[in-house]
PDB file of C-alpha atoms in Angstrom:
ATOM      1  CA  GLN N  19       5.489  -7.203  -4.921  1.00 72.00           C
ATOM      2  CA  VAL N  20       2.017  -6.175  -6.016  1.00 84.00           C
ATOM      3  CA  GLN N  21       0.185  -4.626  -3.118  1.00 92.00           C
ATOM      4  CA  LEU N  22      -3.458  -5.003  -2.184  1.00 95.00           C
ATOM      5  CA  VAL N  23      -4.883  -2.437   0.204  1.00 95.00           C
ATOM      6  CA  GLU N  24      -8.257  -2.951   1.794  1.00 96.00           C
ATOM      7  CA  SER N  25     -10.438  -0.277   3.289  1.00 96.00           C
ATOM      8  CA  GLY N  26     -14.048   0.430   4.120  1.00 97.00           C
ATOM      9  CA  GLY N  27     -14.523  -1.704   7.183  1.00 97.00           C
ATOM     10  CA  GLY N  28     -16.038  -0.430  10.360  1.00 97.00           C
ATOM     11  CA  LEU N  29     -19.012  -0.642  12.640  1.00 98.00           C
ATOM     12  CA  VAL N  30     -22.450  -0.924  11.111  1.00 98.00           C
ATOM     13  CA  GLN N  31     -25.861  -1.755  12.483  1.00 98.00           C
ATOM     14  CA  ALA N  32     -27.679  -4.883  11.426  1.00 98.00           C
ATOM     15  CA  GLY N  33     -29.587  -4.234   8.241  1.00 98.00           C
ATOM     16  CA  GLY N  34     -27.191  -1.541   7.136  1.00 98.00           C
ATOM     17  CA  SER N  35     -24.631  -1.451   4.365  1.00 98.00           C
ATOM     18  CA  LEU N  36     -20.898  -1.198   3.871  1.00 97.00           C
ATOM     19  CA  ARG N  37     -18.688  -1.133   0.827  1.00 98.00           C
ATOM     20  CA  LEU N  38     -15.264  -2.679   1.130  1.00 98.00           C
ATOM     21  CA  SER N  39     -12.510  -1.711  -1.277  1.00 98.00           C
ATOM     22  CA  CYS N  40      -9.493  -3.652  -2.453  1.00 96.00           C
ATOM     23  CA  ALA N  41      -7.102  -1.389  -4.307  1.00 96.00           C
ATOM     24  CA  ALA N  42      -4.314  -2.980  -6.315  1.00 94.00           C
ATOM     25  CA  SER N  43      -0.992  -1.396  -7.192  1.00 92.00           C
ATOM     26  CA  ALA N  44      -1.174  -2.986 -10.635  1.00 89.00           C
ATOM     27  CA  SER N  45      -3.797  -3.285 -13.318  1.00 90.00           C
ATOM     28  CA  ILE N  46      -6.681  -5.453 -12.245  1.00 88.00           C
ATOM     29  CA  PHE N  47      -6.699  -6.811 -15.778  1.00 89.00           C
ATOM     30  CA  SER N  48      -3.713  -8.867 -14.613  1.00 90.00           C
ATOM     31  CA  ILE N  49      -5.827 -10.560 -11.942  1.00 91.00           C
ATOM     32  CA  ARG N  50      -7.049 -13.978 -12.887  1.00 93.00           C
ATOM     33  CA  LEU N  51      -9.239 -14.317  -9.823  1.00 94.00           C
ATOM     34  CA  LEU N  52     -10.079 -11.916  -7.026  1.00 94.00           C
ATOM     35  CA  ALA N  53     -11.644 -13.394  -3.935  1.00 96.00           C
ATOM     36  CA  TRP N  54     -13.007 -11.943  -0.740  1.00 98.00           C
ATOM     37  CA  TYR N  55     -12.528 -14.014   2.384  1.00 98.00           C
ATOM     38  CA  ARG N  56     -13.542 -13.428   5.946  1.00 98.00           C
ATOM     39  CA  GLN N  57     -12.432 -14.854   9.245  1.00 98.00           C
ATOM     40  CA  ALA N  58     -14.241 -14.560  12.535  1.00 97.00           C
ATOM     41  CA  PRO N  59     -12.520 -15.300  15.852  1.00 91.00           C
ATOM     42  CA  GLY N  60     -12.155 -19.019  16.409  1.00 93.00           C
ATOM     43  CA  LYS N  61     -13.316 -19.877  12.908  1.00 96.00           C
ATOM     44  CA  GLN N  62     -11.599 -20.851   9.704  1.00 96.00           C
ATOM     45  CA  ARG N  63     -11.170 -18.369   6.938  1.00 97.00           C
ATOM     46  CA  GLU N  64     -14.216 -18.514   4.697  1.00 97.00           C
ATOM     47  CA  LEU N  65     -14.546 -17.748   1.018  1.00 97.00           C
ATOM     48  CA  VAL N  66     -17.238 -15.105   0.655  1.00 98.00           C
ATOM     49  CA  ALA N  67     -17.226 -14.083  -2.982  1.00 97.00           C
ATOM     50  CA  SER N  68     -15.012 -14.210  -6.022  1.00 96.00           C
ATOM     51  CA  PHE N  69     -14.627 -12.736  -9.460  1.00 92.00           C
ATOM     52  CA  SER N  70     -12.675 -13.980 -12.430  1.00 90.00           C
ATOM     53  CA  TRP N  71     -12.306 -12.637 -15.921  1.00 83.00           C
ATOM     54  CA  GLY N  72     -14.541 -14.697 -18.137  1.00 79.00           C
ATOM     55  CA  GLY N  73     -15.818 -16.691 -15.181  1.00 81.00           C
ATOM     56  CA  GLY N  74     -18.069 -14.113 -13.629  1.00 90.00           C
ATOM     57  CA  THR N  75     -18.885 -13.912  -9.969  1.00 95.00           C
ATOM     58  CA  ASN N  76     -19.611 -16.479  -7.298  1.00 96.00           C
ATOM     59  CA  TYR N  77     -20.967 -16.041  -3.804  1.00 98.00           C
ATOM     60  CA  ALA N  78     -21.202 -18.125  -0.700  1.00 98.00           C
ATOM     61  CA  ASP N  79     -24.742 -19.179   0.075  1.00 98.00           C
ATOM     62  CA  SER N  80     -24.613 -17.224   3.307  1.00 97.00           C
ATOM     63  CA  VAL N  81     -24.167 -13.917   1.478  1.00 98.00           C
ATOM     64  CA  LYS N  82     -25.890 -14.572  -1.816  1.00 97.00           C
ATOM     65  CA  GLY N  83     -28.395 -11.869  -2.604  1.00 97.00           C
ATOM     66  CA  ARG N  84     -26.857  -9.500  -0.067  1.00 98.00           C
ATOM     67  CA  PHE N  85     -23.244  -9.027  -1.183  1.00 98.00           C
ATOM     68  CA  THR N  86     -22.073  -7.944  -4.608  1.00 98.00           C
ATOM     69  CA  ILE N  87     -18.638  -7.723  -6.192  1.00 96.00           C
ATOM     70  CA  SER N  88     -17.984  -4.831  -8.527  1.00 93.00           C
ATOM     71  CA  LYS N  89     -14.911  -3.150  -9.957  1.00 91.00           C
ATOM     72  CA  ASP N  90     -13.539   0.150 -11.150  1.00 93.00           C
ATOM     73  CA  ASP N  91     -10.941  -0.505 -13.818  1.00 90.00           C
ATOM     74  CA  ALA N  92      -9.635   3.057 -13.813  1.00 93.00           C
ATOM     75  CA  LYS N  93      -8.939   2.898 -10.088  1.00 95.00           C
ATOM     76  CA  ASN N  94      -7.634  -0.681 -10.131  1.00 94.00           C
ATOM     77  CA  THR N  95     -10.087  -1.395  -7.361  1.00 95.00           C
ATOM     78  CA  VAL N  96     -12.499  -4.201  -6.621  1.00 94.00           C
ATOM     79  CA  TYR N  97     -15.375  -3.657  -4.243  1.00 96.00           C
ATOM     80  CA  LEU N  98     -17.514  -5.795  -2.026  1.00 98.00           C
ATOM     81  CA  GLN N  99     -20.874  -4.157  -1.491  1.00 98.00           C
ATOM     82  CA  MET N 100     -22.456  -5.523   1.660  1.00 98.00           C
ATOM     83  CA  ASN N 101     -26.156  -4.909   2.077  1.00 98.00           C
ATOM     84  CA  SER N 102     -28.583  -6.099   4.728  1.00 98.00           C
ATOM     85  CA  VAL N 103     -25.686  -7.056   6.950  1.00 98.00           C
ATOM     86  CA  LYS N 104     -26.181  -9.417   9.851  1.00 98.00           C
ATOM     87  CA  PRO N 105     -24.282  -9.853  13.114  1.00 97.00           C
ATOM     88  CA  GLU N 106     -22.889 -13.113  11.773  1.00 96.00           C
ATOM     89  CA  ASP N 107     -21.152 -11.107   9.048  1.00 98.00           C
ATOM     90  CA  THR N 108     -18.794  -9.774  11.711  1.00 98.00           C
ATOM     91  CA  ALA N 109     -15.264 -10.774  10.728  1.00 98.00           C
ATOM     92  CA  VAL N 110     -12.002  -9.565   9.323  1.00 98.00           C
ATOM     93  CA  TYR N 111     -12.390  -9.377   5.567  1.00 98.00           C
ATOM     94  CA  TYR N 112      -9.466 -10.038   3.243  1.00 98.00           C
ATOM     95  CA  CYS N 113      -9.023  -9.745  -0.471  1.00 97.00           C
ATOM     96  CA  ASN N 114      -6.859 -12.212  -2.319  1.00 97.00           C
ATOM     97  CA  ALA N 115      -5.674 -11.996  -5.901  1.00 95.00           C
ATOM     98  CA  ASP N 116      -4.438 -14.766  -8.124  1.00 94.00           C
ATOM     99  CA  TRP N 117      -2.464 -13.225 -10.945  1.00 92.00           C
ATOM    100  CA  TYR N 118      -2.002 -14.468 -14.476  1.00 91.00           C
ATOM    101  CA  ASN N 119       1.729 -14.785 -13.839  1.00 90.00           C
ATOM    102  CA  GLY N 120       1.013 -17.445 -11.241  1.00 92.00           C
ATOM    103  CA  SER N 121       1.584 -15.393  -8.125  1.00 92.00           C
ATOM    104  CA  SER N 122      -0.923 -14.561  -5.429  1.00 94.00           C
ATOM    105  CA  ASN N 123      -1.123 -12.195  -2.519  1.00 94.00           C
ATOM    106  CA  TRP N 124      -3.407 -10.939   0.198  1.00 96.00           C
ATOM    107  CA  GLY N 125      -4.554  -7.623   1.478  1.00 96.00           C
ATOM    108  CA  GLN N 126      -4.007  -6.678   5.089  1.00 96.00           C
ATOM    109  CA  GLY N 127      -7.614  -7.230   6.109  1.00 97.00           C
ATOM    110  CA  THR N 128     -10.275  -4.857   7.324  1.00 97.00           C
ATOM    111  CA  GLN N 129     -12.525  -5.356  10.319  1.00 98.00           C
ATOM    112  CA  VAL N 130     -16.276  -5.404   9.854  1.00 98.00           C
ATOM    113  CA  THR N 131     -18.398  -5.381  12.978  1.00 98.00           C
ATOM    114  CA  VAL N 132     -22.166  -5.636  12.761  1.00 98.00           C
ATOM    115  CA  SER N 133     -24.084  -4.639  15.838  1.00 97.00           C
ATOM    116  CA  SER N 134     -27.569  -5.773  16.701  1.00 93.00           C
TER     117      SER N 134
END
């Protein structure tokens, strides 16, 4: 029943930046783990980055040093800052939350297209 709404995707040139947002309809303090995934056509969904309370952040090697997770507690929103984007970053990006009550859910996805 908790909703996750993603936004911020779009078209960006290689080397540019985007910030994706994942807004939750409940307090993000109730999220045990928030993960960003992406899926390109014909490929499996890939874990990009994650955040957990007390566990800090983790990043896939392919995005390490370029992508950063941050949060705004007041807005119940988690962000994925994407810098120095590459064409291979093109994918649909999803946020996924594992909640302390044991449930999990996904956002609707937002398309990121990086042009060269």
